[in-house]
Each structure stands twice: as C-alpha cells, then as structure tokens.
Amino acid sequence: MAAVALLRGAAAGRKSPAWQWRPSGTTRHCPVRGSGLFRGNSTDSVAWTCFRLDGRALMRVRGPDASPFLLGLLTNELPLSGPPAGATQPSARAAYAHFLNVQGRTLYDVIVYGLPECTEEAPGFLLECDSSVLGTLQKYLTMYKIRRKVAVEPHPELHVWAVLPCAPQTSEAAPLEERVEATTMLIRDPRTARMGWRLLTQDGGPAVVPRGQLGDLQDYHIYRYQQGIPEGVCDLPPGMALPLESNLVFMNGVSFTKGCYIGQELTARTHHTGVIRKRLFPVKLEGPLPASGISPGTLVTVTATGQAAGKFRAGQGHIGLALLRSETIKGPLHIKTSESQLVAVTAMVPDWWPTAAK
C-alpha cells in the first residue's frame, strides 16, 4: 500500500538546482518552439527560454496598511518590499501563496512580488494571478479592505514571463542575476527551483535575459505539468481545490507560524494530523484522446478493480494533472473517454518533492 506523502520538511526542495531535475522518460534539453518536447538547440549561444504568460496578470496593492491587509488573507508570509537596504538584507523578493475561502478551499493562487519603489512606511506588492479572475480578485480584496489605507488596482504596464534554462551546461555558463527595478523585475520562482525565474517587464523577455530565446507556451505548460505544478483556475478550480492536496507545502506556499488568515483552521488542522489522502499528481495519458481532450473532472479508475482513484484535473496533450488517492498511484489506472475508449493513465512522482507517496 502506498504511503501518504508527509508535509513536513517540504522547503528542502526549494534549494536544489533547477538543472538537476529530469522527469522519467524525458531528455534534459531546451524547449523549442512548437515541439512540445525538450529537444536540443542548434546554437550554443542560447541559454534560456522565455515564455510570455498572457494567461497571467498583475494586481497592485500598496499603502500604509498593505502588509497587515494581505497577511490576513494569504496563506504565506510576504516578501520584501521597498528598495534594497544593503548587502545584509535578505533577497527574498517573491513568495507563493493562496487566497482561501472560509471553508479552507483555494480561491486564487498568486505569486507576490515586493515593489521596489515603495517604503517601509508605505509598502507595495504585485500579485500575479490568473488573468481571467483579475476583476474578481480586485472585488474580493476591496470587500475586505474596509477602512484600511490600501489601494488595489490592476497593473497592466508589466507583462509576466517564465524563464527556464535550456540545458545544464548553458545555465551554468550564463547565470542570471536578480533585478528589482520599477520597469523590470527578474526574480527566482518562489515555488521551486525547477521552475526557473519569473520576469516582469515592459520589454520583450528574450531581450532582457542574456542569451535568451522566445519559447512556445505549450512547452511551458507541459514542463510544469511534468513537475506537478498547478497554476490558475483550470488547475485549481475556485472553491473546490484544497491547498494541501494541491502541493502548496511542497511549493513553499504556506506558513504555519504566521498570524491568522481566512481559511487557516482547516489548513493547519490537516497539516498537523499529517494525513493527506489525495494529492495532485502529474499523469501521462496513453491512447487515442478525444479531439477536445480529456474533460476536467473525468473519473480516473483502477483498471483491475474498477475502483475510483480520483479525477483528471487539467492537461496539455498527453501530459496533465490528476487528483488521485495516494494509495492508488501505482495503478494501473485508466480513463474512459466520451467515445467509450480507454486511455491508460500513469501517475508520476517528481523527484524534487521532499517526500512523496511511493
């Protein structure tokens, strides 16, 4: 019987080098446009691939009460805000977190960036969220603002990019340095080193990143699905997904020592019991797929017994995420499509997870 993944010690995966990870059955090369795979690049001068994430948008929250306001809503501590104070100041300029409802279920997943032009007296932050919920998130924040001195507004001036290394040797030959400026922010992805860097800029991504090239967005989604990284409302349906089942601890997205926040009670209680029976796992689909793909919520079944193992959540082609009971992941599993065809499902366990169901 598979053991349920434990949550404690998850921060260890954050420190491992991004270029050491390789999913089973894939090669460690640069994602190239239109391939959907990680294949070699014809030129040695390219070290990084930049993906413009038009499905992500930015919300700006700033003002004297910005910090306590966000701390009462987010699952995690806030990153630094304001200009650097010297070499002794920590460099954490981004943090991953979820907004939860009162039942402890995820509403929005965000990456929080500290704004450099703000001060300790009037801190400011950018919230990177799914672009389809930008207006909804603004209404949500405004509802809880009450009398706090906080301004909440969209920030369309900057575009969100993901920056991933092409290959081990090139990433070491062309290291990136953190940049925190008003018009350009280049910061390590706070979720895991496997996800490279986040770039917020008014300019083109490859032009900002030394030895960078433009990548196909499809490759980005396949890459993050292989590593069990949910992102946006398709992967984390608002009001349905539980944060600890969505690998929030593995992605450094929750603090169990910070002050209270909405939805904290269930999250903390589940963490301290140490029992996570279901989890979002990367899955590989084998077999003919419907033209429209596999619908979210489609049942995943244990082939031998017909027992329900979980549900398919989202995917790109033959790679995706499924919420599965940990004891069933060794399978074999399958999905029955709308055309009554069987698609084999293989669950994968990313090796950057600190501990995982075996």
mmCIF file of C-alpha atoms in Angstrom:
data_model
loop_
_atom_site.group_PDB
_atom_site.id
_atom_site.type_symbol
_atom_site.label_atom_id
_atom_site.label_comp_id
_atom_site.label_asym_id
_atom_site.label_seq_id
_atom_site.Cartn_x
_atom_site.Cartn_y
_atom_site.Cartn_z
ATOM 1 C CA MET A 1 0.000 0.000 0.000
ATOM 2 C CA ALA A 2 1.255 3.405 -0.891
ATOM 3 C CA ALA A 3 2.239 5.685 1.935
ATOM 4 C CA VAL A 4 0.648 9.113 2.126
ATOM 5 C CA ALA A 5 3.085 11.956 1.420
ATOM 6 C CA LEU A 6 4.173 13.809 4.522
ATOM 7 C CA LEU A 7 4.189 17.595 4.504
ATOM 8 C CA ARG A 8 6.958 18.399 6.931
ATOM 9 C CA GLY A 9 10.352 19.311 5.536
ATOM 10 C CA ALA A 10 8.949 20.411 2.178
ATOM 11 C CA ALA A 11 11.108 23.508 1.989
ATOM 12 C CA ALA A 12 14.150 21.378 1.226
ATOM 13 C CA GLY A 13 13.107 21.012 -2.402
ATOM 14 C CA ARG A 14 13.371 24.763 -2.872
ATOM 15 C CA LYS A 15 17.164 24.823 -2.634
ATOM 16 C CA SER A 16 18.045 22.188 -5.196
ATOM 17 C CA PRO A 17 19.417 23.438 -8.544
ATOM 18 C CA ALA A 18 16.845 23.617 -11.303
ATOM 19 C CA TRP A 19 19.091 21.892 -13.821
ATOM 20 C CA GLN A 20 19.474 18.707 -11.736
ATOM 21 C CA TRP A 21 15.885 17.597 -12.284
ATOM 22 C CA ARG A 22 14.839 15.295 -15.069
ATOM 23 C CA PRO A 23 11.396 13.675 -15.344
ATOM 24 C CA SER A 24 11.398 9.986 -16.143
ATOM 25 C CA GLY A 25 11.465 9.303 -19.854
ATOM 26 C CA THR A 26 12.353 12.839 -20.958
ATOM 27 C CA THR A 27 15.587 14.476 -22.048
ATOM 28 C CA ARG A 28 17.247 17.447 -20.402
ATOM 29 C CA HIS A 29 17.292 19.893 -23.288
ATOM 30 C CA CYS A 30 15.860 23.229 -24.237
ATOM 31 C CA PRO A 31 12.146 23.536 -25.059
ATOM 32 C CA VAL A 32 11.893 24.754 -28.632
ATOM 33 C CA ARG A 33 9.024 26.451 -30.369
ATOM 34 C CA GLY A 34 6.220 24.198 -31.490
ATOM 35 C CA SER A 35 7.827 20.956 -30.352
ATOM 36 C CA GLY A 36 6.034 20.355 -27.069
ATOM 37 C CA LEU A 37 9.210 18.491 -26.056
ATOM 38 C CA PHE A 38 12.644 19.323 -24.647
ATOM 39 C CA ARG A 39 14.948 18.944 -27.615
ATOM 40 C CA GLY A 40 18.420 20.196 -28.360
ATOM 41 C CA ASN A 41 19.027 23.700 -29.731
ATOM 42 C CA SER A 42 21.057 24.234 -32.891
ATOM 43 C CA THR A 43 23.064 27.100 -31.423
ATOM 44 C CA ASP A 44 25.271 27.077 -28.346
ATOM 45 C CA SER A 45 24.631 30.767 -27.725
ATOM 46 C CA VAL A 46 21.119 30.222 -26.342
ATOM 47 C CA ALA A 47 20.985 29.531 -22.590
ATOM 48 C CA TRP A 48 17.448 30.492 -21.539
ATOM 49 C CA THR A 49 13.948 30.128 -22.971
ATOM 50 C CA CYS A 50 11.421 32.872 -22.199
ATOM 51 C CA PHE A 51 7.691 32.177 -22.222
ATOM 52 C CA ARG A 52 5.275 35.108 -22.257
ATOM 53 C CA LEU A 53 2.390 34.172 -19.954
ATOM 54 C CA ASP A 54 -0.578 36.127 -21.288
ATOM 55 C CA GLY A 55 -2.800 33.988 -19.071
ATOM 56 C CA ARG A 56 -1.287 35.690 -16.011
ATOM 57 C CA ALA A 57 -1.958 39.278 -14.920
ATOM 58 C CA LEU A 58 -0.814 41.624 -12.147
ATOM 59 C CA MET A 59 -2.695 43.389 -9.368
ATOM 60 C CA ARG A 60 -1.002 46.159 -7.384
ATOM 61 C CA VAL A 61 -1.678 46.531 -3.647
ATOM 62 C CA ARG A 62 0.032 49.413 -1.872
ATOM 63 C CA GLY A 63 -0.387 51.764 1.047
ATOM 64 C CA PRO A 64 0.465 52.057 4.761
ATOM 65 C CA ASP A 65 -1.785 49.089 5.636
ATOM 66 C CA ALA A 66 -0.825 46.860 2.688
ATOM 67 C CA SER A 67 1.215 44.377 4.745
ATOM 68 C CA PRO A 68 -1.288 43.604 7.543
ATOM 69 C CA PHE A 69 -4.107 43.628 4.987
ATOM 70 C CA LEU A 70 -2.522 40.915 2.828
ATOM 71 C CA LEU A 71 -1.213 38.917 5.795
ATOM 72 C CA GLY A 72 -4.793 38.487 6.979
ATOM 73 C CA LEU A 73 -5.799 36.936 3.649
ATOM 74 C CA LEU A 74 -2.797 34.991 2.309
ATOM 75 C CA THR A 75 -1.503 31.580 3.370
ATOM 76 C CA ASN A 76 2.124 32.748 3.394
ATOM 77 C CA GLU A 77 4.429 35.457 4.687
ATOM 78 C CA LEU A 78 5.056 38.467 2.454
ATOM 79 C CA PRO A 79 8.276 39.087 0.501
ATOM 80 C CA LEU A 80 10.423 42.176 0.922
ATOM 81 C CA SER A 81 9.064 45.486 -0.280
ATOM 82 C CA GLY A 82 10.949 48.730 -0.865
ATOM 83 C CA PRO A 83 14.473 49.481 -2.101
ATOM 84 C CA PRO A 84 17.417 47.279 -1.025
ATOM 85 C CA ALA A 85 18.826 48.343 2.337
ATOM 86 C CA GLY A 86 22.290 46.886 1.825
ATOM 87 C CA ALA A 87 24.178 43.639 1.434
ATOM 88 C CA THR A 88 22.892 42.282 4.745
ATOM 89 C CA GLN A 89 19.247 42.444 3.643
ATOM 90 C CA PRO A 90 17.757 39.078 2.537
ATOM 91 C CA SER A 91 16.939 38.872 -1.148
ATOM 92 C CA ALA A 92 13.530 37.171 -0.994
ATOM 93 C CA ARG A 93 11.516 39.392 -3.323
ATOM 94 C CA ALA A 94 8.771 36.918 -4.223
ATOM 95 C CA ALA A 95 6.528 34.479 -2.377
ATOM 96 C CA TYR A 96 3.917 31.940 -3.447
ATOM 97 C CA ALA A 97 0.540 31.845 -1.673
ATOM 98 C CA HIS A 98 -3.158 31.098 -1.980
ATOM 99 C CA PHE A 99 -6.242 33.086 -1.047
ATOM 100 C CA LEU A 100 -8.717 30.720 0.671
ATOM 101 C CA ASN A 101 -12.415 30.889 1.414
ATOM 102 C CA VAL A 102 -13.781 30.397 4.924
ATOM 103 C CA GLN A 103 -14.042 26.636 4.302
ATOM 104 C CA GLY A 104 -10.294 26.497 3.662
ATOM 105 C CA ARG A 105 -10.532 25.888 -0.097
ATOM 106 C CA THR A 106 -8.439 27.733 -2.671
ATOM 107 C CA LEU A 107 -9.926 30.752 -4.397
ATOM 108 C CA TYR A 108 -6.853 32.160 -6.184
ATOM 109 C CA ASP A 109 -3.212 31.154 -6.454
ATOM 110 C CA VAL A 110 -0.783 34.072 -6.583
ATOM 111 C CA ILE A 111 2.894 34.912 -6.691
ATOM 112 C CA VAL A 112 3.514 38.024 -4.582
ATOM 113 C CA TYR A 113 6.309 40.448 -5.530
ATOM 114 C CA GLY A 114 7.630 43.264 -3.350
ATOM 115 C CA LEU A 115 7.602 46.601 -5.172
ATOM 116 C CA PRO A 116 10.993 48.353 -5.117
ATOM 117 C CA GLU A 117 9.694 51.923 -5.294
ATOM 118 C CA CYS A 118 7.727 51.594 -2.045
ATOM 119 C CA THR A 119 8.975 52.179 1.521
ATOM 120 C CA GLU A 120 8.590 50.502 4.892
ATOM 121 C CA GLU A 121 6.051 53.181 5.836
ATOM 122 C CA ALA A 122 4.007 52.597 2.671
ATOM 123 C CA PRO A 123 4.833 49.116 1.325
ATOM 124 C CA GLY A 124 3.568 47.879 -2.008
ATOM 125 C CA PHE A 125 3.164 44.495 -3.675
ATOM 126 C CA LEU A 126 2.264 42.988 -7.031
ATOM 127 C CA LEU A 127 0.010 39.937 -7.080
ATOM 128 C CA GLU A 128 0.418 37.686 -10.105
ATOM 129 C CA CYS A 129 -2.833 35.819 -10.731
ATOM 130 C CA ASP A 130 -4.833 34.100 -13.461
ATOM 131 C CA SER A 131 -5.855 36.859 -15.883
ATOM 132 C CA SER A 132 -9.439 35.527 -16.056
ATOM 133 C CA VAL A 133 -10.024 36.335 -12.370
ATOM 134 C CA LEU A 134 -8.306 39.734 -12.256
ATOM 135 C CA GLY A 135 -11.594 41.593 -11.820
ATOM 136 C CA THR A 136 -12.927 39.044 -9.345
ATOM 137 C CA LEU A 137 -9.756 39.246 -7.268
ATOM 138 C CA GLN A 138 -9.990 43.029 -7.186
ATOM 139 C CA LYS A 139 -13.573 42.816 -5.884
ATOM 140 C CA TYR A 140 -12.508 40.207 -3.310
ATOM 141 C CA LEU A 141 -9.700 42.419 -1.998
ATOM 142 C CA THR A 142 -11.916 45.523 -1.986
ATOM 143 C CA MET A 143 -14.541 43.666 0.050
ATOM 144 C CA TYR A 144 -12.039 43.018 2.848
ATOM 145 C CA LYS A 145 -10.313 46.386 2.666
ATOM 146 C CA ILE A 146 -12.928 48.147 4.840
ATOM 147 C CA ARG A 147 -11.192 51.204 6.355
ATOM 148 C CA ARG A 148 -7.600 50.164 5.706
ATOM 149 C CA LYS A 149 -5.338 52.601 3.911
ATOM 150 C CA VAL A 150 -4.756 50.406 0.888
ATOM 151 C CA ALA A 151 -5.102 50.951 -2.853
ATOM 152 C CA VAL A 152 -5.991 47.949 -5.011
ATOM 153 C CA GLU A 153 -5.709 48.292 -8.790
ATOM 154 C CA PRO A 154 -4.712 46.295 -11.896
ATOM 155 C CA HIS A 155 -1.165 46.854 -13.123
ATOM 156 C CA PRO A 156 -1.204 46.160 -16.890
ATOM 157 C CA GLU A 157 2.064 48.024 -17.535
ATOM 158 C CA LEU A 158 4.139 44.906 -16.860
ATOM 159 C CA HIS A 159 3.936 41.528 -18.596
ATOM 160 C CA VAL A 160 4.641 38.201 -16.896
ATOM 161 C CA TRP A 161 7.285 35.852 -18.329
ATOM 162 C CA ALA A 162 8.635 32.483 -17.228
ATOM 163 C CA VAL A 163 12.358 31.934 -17.817
ATOM 164 C CA LEU A 164 13.680 28.361 -17.902
ATOM 165 C CA PRO A 165 17.242 27.123 -18.528
ATOM 166 C CA CYS A 166 17.783 25.294 -21.810
ATOM 167 C CA ALA A 167 20.339 22.786 -20.547
ATOM 168 C CA PRO A 168 22.668 22.219 -17.575
ATOM 169 C CA GLN A 169 25.827 23.420 -19.232
ATOM 170 C CA THR A 170 24.322 26.609 -20.655
ATOM 171 C CA SER A 171 22.567 27.582 -17.450
ATOM 172 C CA GLU A 172 25.873 27.409 -15.586
ATOM 173 C CA ALA A 173 27.696 29.370 -18.304
ATOM 174 C CA ALA A 174 25.144 32.205 -18.289
ATOM 175 C CA PRO A 175 23.896 32.705 -14.716
ATOM 176 C CA LEU A 176 21.125 35.197 -14.132
ATOM 177 C CA GLU A 177 21.259 37.920 -11.500
ATOM 178 C CA GLU A 178 18.231 39.194 -9.649
ATOM 179 C CA ARG A 179 16.973 42.561 -10.894
ATOM 180 C CA VAL A 180 14.452 44.633 -8.969
ATOM 181 C CA GLU A 181 13.570 47.841 -10.788
ATOM 182 C CA ALA A 182 10.440 49.852 -11.497
ATOM 183 C CA THR A 183 10.105 48.574 -15.086
ATOM 184 C CA THR A 184 11.892 45.214 -14.887
ATOM 185 C CA MET A 185 11.885 42.558 -12.148
ATOM 186 C CA LEU A 186 13.797 39.300 -12.637
ATOM 187 C CA ILE A 187 13.308 37.030 -9.617
ATOM 188 C CA ARG A 188 13.689 33.338 -8.878
ATOM 189 C CA ASP A 189 10.385 31.482 -8.977
ATOM 190 C CA PRO A 190 9.497 31.023 -5.288
ATOM 191 C CA ARG A 191 7.636 27.738 -5.796
ATOM 192 C CA THR A 192 10.602 25.547 -6.678
ATOM 193 C CA ALA A 193 13.985 25.905 -8.354
ATOM 194 C CA ARG A 194 12.638 23.579 -11.056
ATOM 195 C CA MET A 195 10.531 26.488 -12.361
ATOM 196 C CA GLY A 196 13.481 28.794 -13.034
ATOM 197 C CA TRP A 197 12.817 32.531 -12.899
ATOM 198 C CA ARG A 198 9.903 34.939 -13.136
ATOM 199 C CA LEU A 199 10.301 38.084 -15.240
ATOM 200 C CA LEU A 200 8.046 41.152 -15.038
ATOM 201 C CA THR A 201 8.891 43.652 -17.723
ATOM 202 C CA GLN A 202 7.599 46.230 -20.171
ATOM 203 C CA ASP A 203 10.125 44.971 -22.726
ATOM 204 C CA GLY A 204 10.406 41.726 -24.631
ATOM 205 C CA GLY A 205 11.506 38.826 -22.452
ATOM 206 C CA PRO A 206 14.372 37.435 -24.567
ATOM 207 C CA ALA A 207 15.821 40.957 -24.941
ATOM 208 C CA VAL A 208 16.051 41.329 -21.150
ATOM 209 C CA VAL A 209 17.548 37.884 -20.463
ATOM 210 C CA PRO A 210 21.145 37.349 -21.648
ATOM 211 C CA ARG A 211 21.286 34.588 -24.283
ATOM 212 C CA GLY A 212 17.520 34.182 -24.170
ATOM 213 C CA GLN A 213 15.102 32.987 -26.839
ATOM 214 C CA LEU A 214 11.322 33.002 -27.223
ATOM 215 C CA GLY A 215 9.572 29.755 -26.288
ATOM 216 C CA ASP A 216 6.248 28.158 -27.175
ATOM 217 C CA LEU A 217 3.679 28.445 -24.373
ATOM 218 C CA GLN A 218 2.628 24.841 -24.916
ATOM 219 C CA ASP A 219 6.104 23.700 -23.887
ATOM 220 C CA TYR A 220 5.870 25.710 -20.672
ATOM 221 C CA HIS A 221 2.614 24.076 -19.627
ATOM 222 C CA ILE A 222 3.872 20.576 -20.441
ATOM 223 C CA TYR A 223 7.024 21.283 -18.430
ATOM 224 C CA ARG A 224 5.196 22.447 -15.300
ATOM 225 C CA TYR A 225 2.635 19.642 -15.504
ATOM 226 C CA GLN A 226 5.500 17.140 -15.508
ATOM 227 C CA GLN A 227 6.558 18.589 -12.183
ATOM 228 C CA GLY A 228 3.167 18.693 -10.517
ATOM 229 C CA ILE A 229 2.862 22.496 -10.573
ATOM 230 C CA PRO A 230 -0.769 23.713 -10.770
ATOM 231 C CA GLU A 231 -1.285 27.277 -11.983
ATOM 232 C CA GLY A 232 -4.518 29.184 -12.481
ATOM 233 C CA VAL A 233 -8.199 28.413 -12.215
ATOM 234 C CA CYS A 234 -8.182 25.444 -14.610
ATOM 235 C CA ASP A 235 -5.739 23.568 -12.394
ATOM 236 C CA LEU A 236 -7.130 24.977 -9.117
ATOM 237 C CA PRO A 237 -10.907 25.426 -9.543
ATOM 238 C CA PRO A 238 -12.001 28.226 -7.172
ATOM 239 C CA GLY A 239 -13.841 26.954 -4.115
ATOM 240 C CA MET A 240 -13.071 23.301 -4.908
ATOM 241 C CA ALA A 241 -9.339 22.649 -4.544
ATOM 242 C CA LEU A 242 -7.857 22.051 -1.092
ATOM 243 C CA PRO A 243 -4.459 23.766 -0.748
ATOM 244 C CA LEU A 244 -2.558 20.900 0.874
ATOM 245 C CA GLU A 245 -3.880 18.420 -1.699
ATOM 246 C CA SER A 246 -2.630 20.889 -4.339
ATOM 247 C CA ASN A 247 1.016 20.578 -3.157
ATOM 248 C CA LEU A 248 1.003 24.010 -1.502
ATOM 249 C CA VAL A 249 3.558 22.937 1.121
ATOM 250 C CA PHE A 250 5.863 21.403 -1.476
ATOM 251 C CA MET A 251 5.793 24.739 -3.327
ATOM 252 C CA ASN A 252 6.674 26.817 -0.247
ATOM 253 C CA GLY A 253 3.233 28.411 -0.327
ATOM 254 C CA VAL A 254 2.110 28.256 3.295
ATOM 255 C CA SER A 255 3.465 29.368 6.664
ATOM 256 C CA PHE A 256 2.319 27.561 9.789
ATOM 257 C CA THR A 257 3.854 30.165 12.089
ATOM 258 C CA LYS A 258 2.344 33.392 10.720
ATOM 259 C CA GLY A 259 -0.724 35.109 12.104
ATOM 260 C CA CYS A 260 -4.304 34.163 11.330
ATOM 261 C CA TYR A 261 -5.751 34.288 7.819
ATOM 262 C CA ILE A 262 -9.049 33.302 6.255
ATOM 263 C CA GLY A 263 -9.280 29.512 5.883
ATOM 264 C CA GLN A 264 -6.395 28.847 8.273
ATOM 265 C CA GLU A 265 -8.194 26.495 10.660
ATOM 266 C CA LEU A 266 -8.777 23.585 8.272
ATOM 267 C CA THR A 267 -5.365 24.014 6.630
ATOM 268 C CA ALA A 268 -3.487 23.979 9.947
ATOM 269 C CA ARG A 269 -5.508 21.067 11.328
ATOM 270 C CA THR A 270 -4.910 18.958 8.217
ATOM 271 C CA HIS A 271 -1.192 19.742 8.313
ATOM 272 C CA HIS A 272 -0.773 18.795 11.954
ATOM 273 C CA THR A 273 -2.612 15.486 11.512
ATOM 274 C CA GLY A 274 -0.106 14.675 8.764
ATOM 275 C CA VAL A 275 -2.752 12.887 6.681
ATOM 276 C CA ILE A 276 -3.110 13.915 3.025
ATOM 277 C CA ARG A 277 -5.045 11.090 1.380
ATOM 278 C CA LYS A 278 -5.262 12.718 -2.059
ATOM 279 C CA ARG A 279 -2.794 14.801 -3.995
ATOM 280 C CA LEU A 280 -2.343 16.416 -7.419
ATOM 281 C CA PHE A 281 -0.017 14.107 -9.349
ATOM 282 C CA PRO A 282 1.480 14.557 -12.818
ATOM 283 C CA VAL A 283 -0.028 11.983 -15.153
ATOM 284 C CA LYS A 284 0.805 10.635 -18.592
ATOM 285 C CA LEU A 285 -2.038 9.576 -20.886
ATOM 286 C CA GLU A 286 -1.505 6.721 -23.344
ATOM 287 C CA GLY A 287 -4.018 6.042 -26.044
ATOM 288 C CA PRO A 288 -6.182 7.979 -28.517
ATOM 289 C CA LEU A 289 -7.618 11.142 -26.991
ATOM 290 C CA PRO A 290 -10.835 12.938 -27.982
ATOM 291 C CA ALA A 291 -10.273 15.942 -30.250
ATOM 292 C CA SER A 292 -11.283 18.232 -27.386
ATOM 293 C CA GLY A 293 -9.003 16.436 -24.927
ATOM 294 C CA ILE A 294 -9.975 14.944 -21.576
ATOM 295 C CA SER A 295 -12.624 16.983 -19.770
ATOM 296 C CA PRO A 296 -11.786 18.312 -16.301
ATOM 297 C CA GLY A 297 -13.412 16.167 -13.627
ATOM 298 C CA THR A 298 -13.312 12.969 -15.680
ATOM 299 C CA LEU A 299 -13.126 9.941 -13.404
ATOM 300 C CA VAL A 300 -9.827 8.048 -13.127
ATOM 301 C CA THR A 301 -10.375 4.358 -12.342
ATOM 302 C CA VAL A 302 -8.226 1.497 -11.068
ATOM 303 C CA THR A 303 -8.139 -0.871 -14.022
ATOM 304 C CA ALA A 304 -8.073 -4.110 -12.048
ATOM 305 C CA THR A 305 -10.996 -3.390 -9.716
ATOM 306 C CA GLY A 306 -12.961 -0.546 -11.283
ATOM 307 C CA GLN A 307 -12.497 1.404 -8.065
ATOM 308 C CA ALA A 308 -12.449 5.197 -8.346
ATOM 309 C CA ALA A 309 -8.881 6.531 -7.919
ATOM 310 C CA GLY A 310 -9.584 10.224 -8.407
ATOM 311 C CA LYS A 311 -10.347 12.775 -11.101
ATOM 312 C CA PHE A 312 -8.486 14.303 -14.010
ATOM 313 C CA ARG A 313 -7.927 17.997 -13.362
ATOM 314 C CA ALA A 314 -6.250 19.589 -16.430
ATOM 315 C CA GLY A 315 -3.691 18.845 -19.099
ATOM 316 C CA GLN A 316 -1.836 19.673 -22.295
ATOM 317 C CA GLY A 317 -1.929 16.876 -24.847
ATOM 318 C CA HIS A 318 -0.863 13.632 -23.200
ATOM 319 C CA ILE A 319 0.518 15.255 -20.030
ATOM 320 C CA GLY A 320 -1.604 16.643 -17.217
ATOM 321 C CA LEU A 321 -2.573 16.700 -13.560
ATOM 322 C CA ALA A 322 -4.992 14.448 -11.716
ATOM 323 C CA LEU A 323 -6.197 14.486 -8.122
ATOM 324 C CA LEU A 324 -5.556 10.900 -7.050
ATOM 325 C CA ARG A 325 -5.715 8.895 -3.858
ATOM 326 C CA SER A 326 -2.093 8.251 -2.926
ATOM 327 C CA GLU A 327 -2.687 4.556 -2.301
ATOM 328 C CA THR A 328 -3.771 4.013 -5.930
ATOM 329 C CA ILE A 329 -0.996 5.750 -7.871
ATOM 330 C CA LYS A 330 0.933 2.562 -8.689
ATOM 331 C CA GLY A 331 -2.043 1.624 -10.838
ATOM 332 C CA PRO A 332 -2.612 0.563 -13.498
ATOM 333 C CA LEU A 333 -5.207 3.280 -13.993
ATOM 334 C CA HIS A 334 -7.413 4.355 -16.862
ATOM 335 C CA ILE A 335 -9.913 6.941 -18.060
ATOM 336 C CA LYS A 336 -12.991 6.104 -20.109
ATOM 337 C CA THR A 337 -13.461 8.795 -22.752
ATOM 338 C CA SER A 338 -16.730 10.164 -24.099
ATOM 339 C CA GLU A 339 -16.295 7.797 -27.088
ATOM 340 C CA SER A 340 -16.129 4.860 -24.622
ATOM 341 C CA GLN A 341 -12.439 4.316 -25.356
ATOM 342 C CA LEU A 342 -9.984 3.509 -22.577
ATOM 343 C CA VAL A 343 -6.951 5.751 -22.049
ATOM 344 C CA ALA A 344 -4.201 4.391 -19.811
ATOM 345 C CA VAL A 345 -3.127 6.748 -17.014
ATOM 346 C CA THR A 346 0.332 6.605 -15.461
ATOM 347 C CA ALA A 347 0.899 8.693 -12.324
ATOM 348 C CA MET A 348 4.367 10.198 -11.844
ATOM 349 C CA VAL A 349 6.134 11.401 -8.701
ATOM 350 C CA PRO A 350 8.503 14.347 -9.371
ATOM 351 C CA ASP A 351 11.846 13.712 -7.706
ATOM 352 C CA TRP A 352 12.057 17.268 -6.337
ATOM 353 C CA TRP A 353 9.250 16.524 -3.889
ATOM 354 C CA PRO A 354 10.870 16.213 -0.438
ATOM 355 C CA THR A 355 8.775 13.155 0.441
ATOM 356 C CA ALA A 356 6.066 11.615 -1.692
ATOM 357 C CA ALA A 357 3.715 8.687 -1.979
ATOM 358 C CA LYS A 358 5.654 5.634 -3.104
#
